[in-house]
């Protein structure tokens, strides 16, 4: 009887061992080993190719490097599309084009972080109005790049009059979630993709305040109040978290592929840190609400745009590493833009926060250097003495940081893109104009050479074609 019991125990142990081994060696299911069918994160890739350039040395100029550095009576050399060297004396290769810039200034090209060129092109007629998808307060599924009209004459005006070499095109601000932005090099091309800044991260345009509640509250639908704005935002972010978890699980473990949602796909990329949030927001209290909402859902805000009350919470913006894109003196056109002060930009800068000058306007983009000069003067009147070369960071490296491209452009450092402007005088003067503009080392505008005035196909045969006055 005892012998039989021992045998039985041994047999059971053996079976258990076999069962355990079988479980360990069980082949993985077909679904878990199948290749994941992950959506493309770049279905409309850049086809941008730099225009040809020649090695160029500019001498005898005052240089603002875009990061706060200044060189008087300096020289800068660029070749093969990149900045090679700058300093008091630079060795140039044999055969390089040499430009005597005596009495002139060199800066990095201006970067406008907030533009609607191409989406609201010239002429401004309803047929061209493609910047606001005002059919729902939540439209993260739309991409601004699909409205960009490359023939917009505004691009050439921004280049020739404003020295703008890079710009972010955003959807409009009617919606809480307006859609994706796109970053462009300011060159003429047949397609949007031919202008698309290679490797620049996408942005997500969000808006708070009066615009969403006015547009949708006026239709008797949510949101009709500021509390409605935040409520719809939070509901949408909660859906995005759930969507992101489903795809993360699928990417890790396989199984049934989740159903794609193009809008939630954009928001999931924000939560993963691959898309940068650019939030239209005027009032300080609303910006503070957004900062807490971002913490609740685990994303960050790259920049608040139109931040006319940024000066009230400059310490909070600094602590959270958030930039403020601001006008020098554009205010009062609606209630949320009422409590502005012309010292906003220098006050934000003086607090140690990231300050940016932006346009949001097809004409304003042609004079961003003058906008910076106005803010500079207003700051000096209250004792904030920011040097000119430091103020140029508002137009160069700071927007580049907020757009995620500072490792490639936004300052004149060896190895960076040769996006360069030669100004015919002090760029903080209203009398000064860009004389020459290079993008990736290619001369794309020369005020002294009529053949270098860019003209889009749309302008050919039109009265005043190529006129950049």
Short mmCIF file of C-alpha atoms in Angstrom, two decimals:
data_model
loop_
_atom_site.label_atom_id
_atom_site.label_comp_id
_atom_site.label_asym_id
_atom_site.label_seq_id
_atom_site.Cartn_x
_atom_site.Cartn_y
_atom_site.Cartn_z
CA UNK A 1 0.00 0.00 0.00
CA UNK A 2 2.85 2.41 0.99
CA UNK A 3 4.85 1.48 -2.12
CA UNK A 4 1.90 2.24 -4.34
CA UNK A 5 1.42 5.66 -2.69
CA UNK A 6 5.10 6.56 -3.34
CA UNK A 7 4.73 5.55 -6.95
CA UNK A 8 1.61 7.62 -7.27
CA UNK A 9 3.35 10.69 -5.79
CA UNK A 10 6.30 10.19 -8.14
CA UNK A 11 4.03 9.87 -11.13
CA UNK A 12 2.14 13.02 -10.14
CA UNK A 13 5.39 14.92 -9.69
CA UNK A 14 6.50 13.71 -13.08
CA UNK A 15 3.29 14.82 -14.68
CA UNK A 16 3.60 18.18 -12.97
CA UNK A 17 7.12 18.57 -14.31
CA UNK A 18 5.98 17.65 -17.80
CA UNK A 19 3.07 20.07 -17.55
CA UNK A 20 5.33 22.88 -16.33
CA UNK A 21 7.87 22.19 -19.07
CA UNK A 22 5.12 22.11 -21.66
CA UNK A 23 3.90 25.48 -20.50
CA UNK A 24 7.40 26.93 -20.66
CA UNK A 25 8.00 25.62 -24.16
CA UNK A 26 4.54 26.44 -25.48
CA UNK A 27 4.97 28.33 -28.75
CA UNK A 28 3.84 31.96 -28.75
CA UNK A 29 0.59 32.71 -30.47
CA UNK A 30 0.65 33.78 -34.07
CA UNK A 31 -0.65 37.20 -33.13
CA UNK A 32 2.08 37.81 -30.53
CA UNK A 33 4.87 36.96 -32.98
CA UNK A 34 3.40 38.64 -36.05
CA UNK A 35 5.03 41.89 -37.22
CA UNK A 36 3.30 44.91 -35.71
CA UNK A 37 1.33 46.99 -38.21
CA UNK A 38 2.30 50.39 -36.86
CA UNK A 39 1.05 53.53 -38.63
CA UNK A 40 3.62 55.66 -40.40
CA UNK A 41 4.64 58.65 -38.31
CA UNK A 42 5.81 60.50 -41.43
CA UNK A 43 3.33 59.86 -44.25
CA UNK A 44 4.07 63.23 -45.93
CA UNK A 45 7.87 63.36 -45.75
CA UNK A 46 9.98 66.38 -46.53
CA UNK A 47 11.42 66.52 -50.03
CA UNK A 48 13.30 69.75 -49.33
CA UNK A 49 16.65 70.10 -51.04
CA UNK A 50 18.80 73.16 -50.44
CA UNK A 51 19.36 75.44 -53.40
CA UNK A 52 22.98 75.50 -54.59
CA UNK A 53 25.35 77.92 -52.89
CA UNK A 54 28.99 78.88 -53.02
CA UNK A 55 31.56 79.34 -50.25
CA UNK A 56 31.01 82.87 -48.99
CA UNK A 57 32.96 85.14 -46.66
CA UNK A 58 31.33 88.33 -45.32
CA UNK A 59 33.78 90.79 -43.79
CA UNK A 60 33.78 94.01 -41.75
CA UNK A 61 30.37 93.42 -40.21
CA UNK A 62 28.77 93.54 -36.80
CA UNK A 63 27.59 90.01 -36.05
CA UNK A 64 24.81 88.98 -33.69
CA UNK A 65 25.11 85.22 -33.40
CA UNK A 66 21.50 84.68 -32.26
CA UNK A 67 22.48 83.28 -28.85
CA UNK A 68 23.49 86.63 -27.38
CA UNK A 69 27.02 86.83 -28.77
CA UNK A 70 28.34 89.88 -30.63
CA UNK A 71 31.40 90.40 -32.79
CA UNK A 72 32.35 93.88 -33.99
CA UNK A 73 34.31 94.24 -37.22
CA UNK A 74 33.89 90.52 -37.66
CA UNK A 75 33.86 87.97 -40.42
CA UNK A 76 31.70 84.94 -41.12
CA UNK A 77 32.34 82.09 -43.52
CA UNK A 78 29.77 79.58 -44.73
CA UNK A 79 30.08 76.78 -47.27
CA UNK A 80 28.25 73.60 -48.28
CA UNK A 81 25.12 74.94 -46.61
CA UNK A 82 26.69 75.24 -43.16
CA UNK A 83 28.26 77.93 -41.05
CA UNK A 84 31.99 77.20 -41.06
CA UNK A 85 33.52 79.88 -38.84
CA UNK A 86 33.04 83.38 -37.50
CA UNK A 87 35.31 85.72 -35.59
CA UNK A 88 37.57 88.73 -35.96
CA UNK A 89 39.55 87.02 -38.71
CA UNK A 90 38.47 83.90 -40.61
CA UNK A 91 40.49 81.96 -43.13
CA UNK A 92 38.50 81.46 -46.35
CA UNK A 93 39.19 78.86 -49.01
CA UNK A 94 40.60 79.93 -52.35
CA UNK A 95 37.89 81.11 -54.72
CA UNK A 96 35.34 81.94 -52.01
CA UNK A 97 32.99 84.82 -52.73
CA UNK A 98 34.02 87.75 -50.51
CA UNK A 99 31.50 90.44 -49.56
CA UNK A 100 32.66 93.62 -47.87
CA UNK A 101 29.94 94.40 -45.33
CA UNK A 102 31.41 97.60 -43.92
CA UNK A 103 28.75 99.47 -41.95
CA UNK A 104 26.36 96.52 -42.06
CA UNK A 105 25.13 93.78 -39.73
CA UNK A 106 24.88 89.99 -40.02
CA UNK A 107 22.39 87.93 -38.03
CA UNK A 108 20.87 84.46 -38.26
CA UNK A 109 17.66 84.40 -40.27
CA UNK A 110 14.55 85.32 -38.33
CA UNK A 111 12.31 82.45 -37.22
CA UNK A 112 8.61 83.21 -36.92
CA UNK A 113 7.00 80.72 -34.57
CA UNK A 114 3.46 81.81 -35.43
CA UNK A 115 2.42 82.30 -39.03
CA UNK A 116 -0.52 81.40 -41.25
CA UNK A 117 1.17 82.08 -44.59
CA UNK A 118 0.03 79.58 -47.17
CA UNK A 119 -3.10 78.75 -45.14
CA UNK A 120 -4.38 82.34 -45.34
CA UNK A 121 -2.50 83.44 -48.45
CA UNK A 122 -2.61 86.59 -50.50
CA UNK A 123 -4.97 87.62 -52.00
CA UNK A 124 -7.14 87.20 -48.91
CA UNK A 125 -10.33 85.92 -50.46
CA UNK A 126 -12.75 83.28 -49.09
CA UNK A 127 -11.53 80.78 -51.67
CA UNK A 128 -8.09 80.95 -50.00
CA UNK A 129 -9.33 80.80 -46.40
CA UNK A 130 -8.01 77.41 -45.24
CA UNK A 131 -6.64 78.07 -41.79
CA UNK A 132 -9.52 77.26 -39.43
CA UNK A 133 -11.42 73.97 -39.47
CA UNK A 134 -14.38 75.44 -37.60
CA UNK A 135 -16.58 72.36 -37.71
CA UNK A 136 -15.84 71.05 -34.22
CA UNK A 137 -14.00 72.37 -31.14
CA UNK A 138 -11.77 69.28 -31.29
CA UNK A 139 -9.99 68.80 -34.63
CA UNK A 140 -6.52 67.39 -33.94
CA UNK A 141 -6.98 65.29 -37.08
CA UNK A 142 -6.32 68.24 -39.41
CA UNK A 143 -2.79 69.16 -40.45
CA UNK A 144 -1.95 72.75 -41.41
CA UNK A 145 0.42 71.51 -44.09
CA UNK A 146 -2.51 70.24 -46.14
CA UNK A 147 -3.76 73.80 -46.55
CA UNK A 148 -0.40 75.37 -47.40
CA UNK A 149 -0.36 76.97 -50.85
CA UNK A 150 3.32 77.19 -51.82
CA UNK A 151 2.64 80.02 -54.30
CA UNK A 152 1.52 82.45 -51.59
CA UNK A 153 3.34 85.73 -52.39
CA UNK A 154 3.54 86.32 -48.64
CA UNK A 155 6.48 83.93 -48.41
CA UNK A 156 8.67 86.10 -50.64
CA UNK A 157 7.69 89.29 -48.77
CA UNK A 158 8.65 87.67 -45.47
CA UNK A 159 11.97 86.69 -46.99
CA UNK A 160 12.85 89.93 -48.77
CA UNK A 161 11.43 92.47 -46.35
CA UNK A 162 11.70 90.55 -43.10
CA UNK A 163 14.73 88.29 -43.39
CA UNK A 164 12.55 85.34 -42.33
CA UNK A 165 14.20 82.03 -43.20
CA UNK A 166 12.08 79.57 -41.16
CA UNK A 167 8.47 79.72 -40.05
CA UNK A 168 5.91 77.59 -38.29
CA UNK A 169 2.51 77.43 -39.99
CA UNK A 170 -0.27 76.84 -37.48
CA UNK A 171 -3.98 76.16 -37.86
CA UNK A 172 -6.18 78.95 -36.57
CA UNK A 173 -7.48 79.38 -33.05
CA UNK A 174 -11.21 78.78 -33.36
CA UNK A 175 -10.87 75.32 -31.83
CA UNK A 176 -9.58 73.99 -28.52
CA UNK A 177 -7.54 71.48 -30.51
CA UNK A 178 -6.85 73.16 -33.85
CA UNK A 179 -4.63 70.54 -35.47
CA UNK A 180 -1.00 69.97 -36.36
CA UNK A 181 1.44 72.71 -37.31
CA UNK A 182 4.25 72.37 -39.83
CA UNK A 183 7.67 74.01 -39.96
CA UNK A 184 8.86 75.30 -43.34
CA UNK A 185 12.04 76.64 -44.83
CA UNK A 186 11.14 79.92 -46.54
CA UNK A 187 11.96 78.81 -50.07
CA UNK A 188 9.85 78.52 -53.15
CA UNK A 189 8.92 75.00 -54.13
CA UNK A 190 6.25 73.31 -56.20
CA UNK A 191 4.86 71.47 -53.20
CA UNK A 192 4.52 72.00 -49.48
CA UNK A 193 6.79 69.03 -48.95
CA UNK A 194 9.49 70.83 -50.94
CA UNK A 195 9.47 73.53 -48.24
CA UNK A 196 9.15 71.22 -45.25
CA UNK A 197 11.96 71.60 -42.70
CA UNK A 198 13.64 68.17 -42.63
CA UNK A 199 13.19 66.44 -39.31
CA UNK A 200 11.39 69.29 -37.54
CA UNK A 201 8.90 67.94 -34.98
CA UNK A 202 5.25 68.64 -35.48
CA UNK A 203 3.37 71.01 -33.20
CA UNK A 204 -0.18 70.79 -31.86
CA UNK A 205 -2.12 74.05 -31.95
CA UNK A 206 -4.39 74.49 -28.94
CA UNK A 207 -6.43 77.50 -27.91
CA UNK A 208 -8.00 78.74 -24.73
CA UNK A 209 -10.16 81.73 -24.00
CA UNK A 210 -12.61 83.67 -26.06
CA UNK A 211 -12.23 82.14 -29.50
CA UNK A 212 -13.49 78.58 -28.83
CA UNK A 213 -16.27 79.65 -26.47
CA UNK A 214 -17.43 82.35 -28.86
CA UNK A 215 -17.45 80.16 -31.97
CA UNK A 216 -19.15 77.13 -30.41
CA UNK A 217 -21.13 78.82 -27.64
CA UNK A 218 -22.65 80.98 -30.37
CA UNK A 219 -23.93 77.78 -31.96
CA UNK A 220 -25.40 76.65 -28.60
CA UNK A 221 -22.92 73.83 -28.25
CA UNK A 222 -19.99 73.14 -25.95
CA UNK A 223 -17.83 74.88 -25.04
CA UNK A 224 -19.74 78.05 -24.22
CA UNK A 225 -17.65 79.12 -21.25
CA UNK A 226 -14.07 78.98 -20.04
CA UNK A 227 -14.99 76.14 -17.69
CA UNK A 228 -16.45 74.42 -20.74
CA UNK A 229 -13.14 74.91 -22.54
CA UNK A 230 -11.20 73.09 -19.83
CA UNK A 231 -13.87 70.40 -19.46
CA UNK A 232 -13.75 69.50 -23.16
CA UNK A 233 -9.95 69.63 -23.07
CA UNK A 234 -9.77 67.20 -20.15
CA UNK A 235 -12.33 64.82 -21.65
CA UNK A 236 -10.30 64.75 -24.85
CA UNK A 237 -6.97 64.19 -23.10
CA UNK A 238 -8.53 61.30 -21.13
CA UNK A 239 -9.56 59.68 -24.43
CA UNK A 240 -6.06 60.27 -25.77
CA UNK A 241 -4.52 58.52 -22.77
CA UNK A 242 -6.75 55.49 -23.29
CA UNK A 243 -5.95 55.44 -27.02
CA UNK A 244 -2.24 55.73 -26.32
CA UNK A 245 -2.36 52.83 -23.84
CA UNK A 246 -4.06 50.57 -26.42
CA UNK A 247 -1.38 51.25 -29.02
CA UNK A 248 1.48 50.98 -26.55
CA UNK A 249 0.15 47.58 -25.46
CA UNK A 250 -0.23 46.46 -29.08
CA UNK A 251 3.27 47.65 -29.96
CA UNK A 252 4.71 45.76 -26.98
CA UNK A 253 2.64 42.57 -26.92
CA UNK A 254 0.77 42.30 -30.21
CA UNK A 255 -2.78 41.01 -30.41
CA UNK A 256 -5.64 42.62 -32.26
CA UNK A 257 -4.62 45.87 -33.89
CA UNK A 258 -6.50 48.84 -32.40
CA UNK A 259 -8.74 50.93 -34.64
CA UNK A 260 -6.92 54.03 -35.87
CA UNK A 261 -8.20 57.48 -34.96
CA UNK A 262 -6.23 60.14 -36.81
CA UNK A 263 -7.04 62.84 -34.25
CA UNK A 264 -6.23 60.79 -31.17
CA UNK A 265 -3.08 59.63 -32.95
CA UNK A 266 -1.81 63.22 -32.89
CA UNK A 267 -2.66 63.58 -29.19
CA UNK A 268 -0.99 60.26 -28.36
CA UNK A 269 2.19 61.56 -30.00
CA UNK A 270 1.96 64.63 -27.76
CA UNK A 271 1.73 62.36 -24.69
CA UNK A 272 4.79 60.47 -25.94
CA UNK A 273 6.69 63.75 -26.27
CA UNK A 274 7.03 63.61 -30.04
CA UNK A 275 4.72 66.56 -30.85
CA UNK A 276 5.12 69.98 -29.19
CA UNK A 277 2.13 71.91 -27.84
CA UNK A 278 1.74 75.53 -28.97
CA UNK A 279 -1.09 77.02 -26.95
CA UNK A 280 -2.88 80.23 -27.96
CA UNK A 281 -3.58 81.86 -24.56
CA UNK A 282 -3.78 85.52 -23.55
CA UNK A 283 -4.65 85.66 -19.85
CA UNK A 284 -2.26 84.73 -17.05
CA UNK A 285 -4.89 82.81 -15.07
CA UNK A 286 -5.77 80.68 -18.09
CA UNK A 287 -2.13 79.89 -18.78
CA UNK A 288 -1.81 78.72 -15.16
CA UNK A 289 -4.84 76.46 -15.65
CA UNK A 290 -3.31 74.96 -18.76
CA UNK A 291 -0.02 74.30 -16.97
CA UNK A 292 -1.84 72.29 -14.29
CA UNK A 293 -3.90 70.46 -16.92
CA UNK A 294 -0.72 69.52 -18.75
CA UNK A 295 0.70 68.09 -15.52
CA UNK A 296 -2.50 66.13 -14.91
CA UNK A 297 -2.24 64.37 -18.28
CA UNK A 298 1.52 64.18 -18.58
CA UNK A 299 2.44 66.49 -21.43
CA UNK A 300 4.34 69.76 -21.64
CA UNK A 301 3.61 73.10 -23.29
CA UNK A 302 6.40 74.35 -25.55
CA UNK A 303 5.06 77.91 -25.83
CA UNK A 304 2.08 80.08 -25.08
CA UNK A 305 1.27 82.26 -28.09
CA UNK A 306 -0.22 85.80 -27.91
CA UNK A 307 0.68 85.72 -24.23
CA UNK A 308 -0.15 89.37 -23.48
CA UNK A 309 -0.32 88.69 -19.73
CA UNK A 310 2.83 86.60 -19.55
CA UNK A 311 4.49 89.33 -17.50
CA UNK A 312 2.13 88.49 -14.59
CA UNK A 313 3.37 84.89 -14.32
CA UNK A 314 6.91 85.11 -15.71
CA UNK A 315 8.22 83.20 -12.68
CA UNK A 316 5.74 80.38 -13.27
CA UNK A 317 6.67 80.20 -16.95
CA UNK A 318 10.36 80.06 -16.07
CA UNK A 319 9.81 77.34 -13.48
CA UNK A 320 7.96 75.21 -16.04
CA UNK A 321 10.39 75.95 -18.91
CA UNK A 322 7.64 77.37 -21.13
CA UNK A 323 8.32 80.03 -23.77
CA UNK A 324 6.04 83.02 -24.40
CA UNK A 325 5.49 84.21 -27.98
CA UNK A 326 4.39 87.84 -27.81
CA UNK A 327 3.71 91.03 -29.76
CA UNK A 328 5.44 94.27 -28.90
CA UNK A 329 2.31 96.42 -28.71
CA UNK A 330 -0.64 94.67 -30.36
CA UNK A 331 -3.45 94.55 -27.83
CA UNK A 332 -6.95 95.72 -26.93
CA UNK A 333 -8.80 94.19 -29.89
CA UNK A 334 -10.82 91.94 -27.56
CA UNK A 335 -11.35 91.63 -23.82
CA UNK A 336 -8.75 88.94 -23.18
CA UNK A 337 -6.12 91.09 -24.89
CA UNK A 338 -7.01 94.17 -22.84
CA UNK A 339 -4.56 94.01 -19.93
CA UNK A 340 -1.40 94.20 -22.00
CA UNK A 341 1.65 96.35 -21.40
CA UNK A 342 4.34 97.25 -23.91
CA UNK A 343 7.03 96.10 -21.48
CA UNK A 344 5.72 92.51 -21.58
CA UNK A 345 8.58 91.02 -23.62
CA UNK A 346 11.47 92.60 -21.67
CA UNK A 347 9.79 91.78 -18.34
CA UNK A 348 9.44 88.11 -19.29
CA UNK A 349 13.05 88.09 -20.50
CA UNK A 350 14.28 89.86 -17.36
CA UNK A 351 12.61 87.22 -15.18
CA UNK A 352 14.75 84.57 -16.85
CA UNK A 353 11.93 83.07 -18.90
CA UNK A 354 12.04 82.37 -22.63
CA UNK A 355 10.77 85.35 -24.67
CA UNK A 356 9.85 85.23 -28.36
CA UNK A 357 8.58 87.87 -30.78
CA UNK A 358 5.99 86.49 -33.18
CA UNK A 359 3.79 87.86 -35.94
CA UNK A 360 0.50 85.99 -36.57
CA UNK A 361 0.19 88.39 -39.50
CA UNK A 362 1.20 88.51 -43.16
CA UNK A 363 2.38 92.11 -42.81
CA UNK A 364 3.81 91.89 -39.31
CA UNK A 365 6.10 89.04 -40.36
CA UNK A 366 7.88 91.53 -42.63
CA UNK A 367 8.92 93.71 -39.67
CA UNK A 368 9.68 91.40 -36.77
CA UNK A 369 13.05 93.12 -36.31
CA UNK A 370 11.18 96.38 -35.69
CA UNK A 371 8.82 94.62 -33.24
CA UNK A 372 11.84 93.46 -31.24
CA UNK A 373 13.28 96.99 -31.36
CA UNK A 374 10.05 98.47 -29.98
CA UNK A 375 10.00 96.01 -27.08
CA UNK A 376 13.67 96.70 -26.45
CA UNK A 377 13.01 100.44 -26.20
CA UNK A 378 10.04 99.93 -23.88
CA UNK A 379 12.15 97.79 -21.59
CA UNK A 380 14.93 100.37 -21.47
CA UNK A 381 12.45 103.05 -20.50
CA UNK A 382 11.73 101.17 -17.24
CA UNK A 383 15.36 100.31 -16.60
CA UNK A 384 15.62 96.89 -18.24
CA UNK A 385 18.71 97.41 -20.37
CA UNK A 386 18.87 94.41 -22.67
CA UNK A 387 21.73 94.64 -25.21
CA UNK A 388 20.70 94.46 -28.88
CA UNK A 389 22.53 91.18 -29.44
CA UNK A 390 20.72 89.59 -26.48
CA UNK A 391 17.37 90.83 -27.79
CA UNK A 392 18.06 89.04 -31.07
CA UNK A 393 17.57 85.76 -29.18
CA UNK A 394 13.84 86.64 -29.21
CA UNK A 395 13.92 86.23 -33.00
CA UNK A 396 16.38 83.37 -33.39
CA UNK A 397 17.44 80.77 -30.83
CA UNK A 398 14.38 81.08 -28.57
CA UNK A 399 11.79 80.28 -31.26
CA UNK A 400 14.12 77.55 -32.54
CA UNK A 401 14.13 75.96 -29.06
CA UNK A 402 10.35 76.11 -28.77
CA UNK A 403 10.02 74.50 -32.22
CA UNK A 404 12.54 71.75 -31.51
CA UNK A 405 15.04 72.79 -34.21
CA UNK A 406 17.68 74.63 -32.19
CA UNK A 407 20.27 71.95 -32.87
CA UNK A 408 20.15 72.83 -36.58
CA UNK A 409 19.30 76.53 -36.92
CA UNK A 410 18.54 79.64 -34.85
CA UNK A 411 22.12 80.80 -34.37
CA UNK A 412 25.37 81.28 -36.24
CA UNK A 413 27.39 78.40 -34.88
CA UNK A 414 29.79 76.24 -36.90
CA UNK A 415 27.95 73.23 -38.27
CA UNK A 416 24.50 74.78 -38.18
CA UNK A 417 22.44 75.64 -41.26
CA UNK A 418 23.77 78.75 -43.00
CA UNK A 419 20.51 80.70 -42.65
CA UNK A 420 22.01 84.19 -42.74
CA UNK A 421 20.85 87.78 -43.25
CA UNK A 422 23.07 90.72 -44.23
CA UNK A 423 21.28 93.91 -43.12
CA UNK A 424 22.15 97.24 -44.72
CA UNK A 425 22.36 98.90 -41.29
CA UNK A 426 21.50 98.30 -37.66
CA UNK A 427 18.63 95.79 -37.74
CA UNK A 428 17.00 97.50 -34.76
CA UNK A 429 16.42 100.60 -36.92
CA UNK A 430 13.23 101.24 -38.88
CA UNK A 431 15.40 102.43 -41.78
CA UNK A 432 17.20 99.11 -42.15
CA UNK A 433 16.31 96.42 -44.70
CA UNK A 434 17.68 92.99 -45.52
CA UNK A 435 20.27 93.37 -48.27
CA UNK A 436 21.00 89.69 -48.81
CA UNK A 437 19.37 86.52 -47.42
CA UNK A 438 20.90 83.05 -47.59
CA UNK A 439 19.08 79.84 -46.71
CA UNK A 440 21.31 76.81 -46.23
CA UNK A 441 24.07 78.89 -47.77
CA UNK A 442 22.16 79.63 -50.99
CA UNK A 443 21.62 83.29 -51.88
CA UNK A 444 17.85 83.56 -52.29
CA UNK A 445 17.44 87.34 -52.09
CA UNK A 446 19.71 90.20 -53.07
CA UNK A 447 18.27 93.71 -52.92
CA UNK A 448 21.00 94.85 -55.30
CA UNK A 449 20.12 92.27 -57.95
CA UNK A 450 16.59 92.39 -59.45
CA UNK A 451 17.04 88.84 -60.75
CA UNK A 452 17.25 87.64 -57.13
CA UNK A 453 13.78 88.91 -56.21
CA UNK A 454 11.63 85.83 -55.68
CA UNK A 455 8.41 85.64 -57.70
CA UNK A 456 5.87 82.84 -57.34
CA UNK A 457 4.14 81.27 -60.33
CA UNK A 458 0.91 82.92 -59.21
CA UNK A 459 2.49 86.38 -59.58
CA UNK A 460 3.82 85.87 -63.09
CA UNK A 461 1.94 88.13 -65.46
CA UNK A 462 0.33 90.04 -62.59
CA UNK A 463 0.76 93.80 -62.17
CA UNK A 464 3.66 94.52 -59.84
CA UNK A 465 5.09 91.03 -60.10
CA UNK A 466 8.13 90.62 -57.91
CA UNK A 467 7.50 93.97 -56.27
CA UNK A 468 8.62 93.63 -52.66
CA UNK A 469 8.19 97.20 -51.51
#
